């Protein structure tokens, strides 16, 4: 299956995907790509690099919040 376009991923299939692109995470969180990269820079999200591609493991995106408690 093509995982490059988030709109083509169904809920069941999304549960099986281990890594997401920055674009996919931004769309899921309804924030900009820049926000995701800022979160990476602040170590709020730990990216995984595959060559030049930045991917984010599903465990890194569950329950993320940009607000401080």
Coordinates of C-alpha atoms in Angstrom, one line a residue:
X1 CA 0.0 0.0 0.0
X2 CA 1.1 3.6 -0.6
X3 CA 1.7 5.3 2.7
X4 CA 2.9 8.5 1.3
X5 CA -0.6 10.1 1.1
X6 CA -2.3 10.1 4.4
X7 CA -5.8 10.4 2.8
X8 CA -5.3 6.9 1.3
X9 CA -4.7 5.3 4.7
X10 CA -7.7 3.8 6.3
X11 CA -8.1 3.6 10.1
X12 CA -7.2 -0.1 10.3
X13 CA -4.3 0.3 8.0
X14 CA -3.0 3.4 9.9
X15 CA -2.9 1.2 13.1
X16 CA -0.5 -1.1 11.3
X17 CA 1.8 1.7 10.1
X18 CA 4.9 2.0 12.3
X19 CA 6.5 5.2 10.9
X20 CA 4.9 8.3 9.5
X21 CA 6.3 11.2 7.5
X22 CA 6.5 14.7 9.0
X23 CA 3.7 15.7 6.6
X24 CA 1.5 12.9 7.8
X25 CA 2.1 13.7 11.5
X26 CA 1.4 17.4 10.8
X27 CA -1.9 16.5 9.1
X28 CA -3.0 14.2 11.9
X29 CA -2.2 16.8 14.5
X30 CA -3.6 19.6 12.4
X31 CA -0.5 21.7 12.7
X32 CA 2.1 22.9 10.3
X33 CA 5.2 21.0 9.2
X34 CA 7.2 23.8 10.9
X35 CA 5.5 23.0 14.2
X36 CA 6.5 19.3 13.9
X37 CA 10.1 20.3 13.2
X38 CA 10.1 22.7 16.2
X39 CA 8.9 19.8 18.4
X40 CA 11.7 17.7 17.0
X41 CA 14.2 20.5 17.8
X42 CA 12.9 20.8 21.3
X43 CA 13.2 16.9 21.7
X44 CA 9.4 16.7 22.2
X45 CA 9.4 14.2 19.3
X46 CA 12.2 11.9 18.5
X47 CA 12.6 11.3 14.8
X48 CA 14.1 8.3 13.0
X49 CA 16.2 9.0 9.9
X50 CA 16.1 6.6 6.9
X51 CA 18.8 8.0 4.7
X52 CA 17.6 11.6 4.1
X53 CA 14.0 10.9 5.1
X54 CA 12.8 11.9 8.5
X55 CA 10.2 9.5 9.9
X56 CA 8.4 9.5 13.2
X57 CA 7.5 6.3 15.0
X58 CA 3.9 5.9 16.0
X59 CA 4.9 5.8 19.7
X60 CA 6.2 9.3 19.4
X61 CA 2.9 10.8 18.3
X62 CA 0.5 9.4 20.8
X63 CA -0.6 11.9 23.4
X64 CA 1.8 14.7 22.3
X65 CA 0.9 18.1 23.6
X66 CA 2.4 21.4 22.8
X67 CA 1.2 22.9 26.1
X68 CA 3.2 22.9 29.3
X69 CA 1.5 21.6 32.4

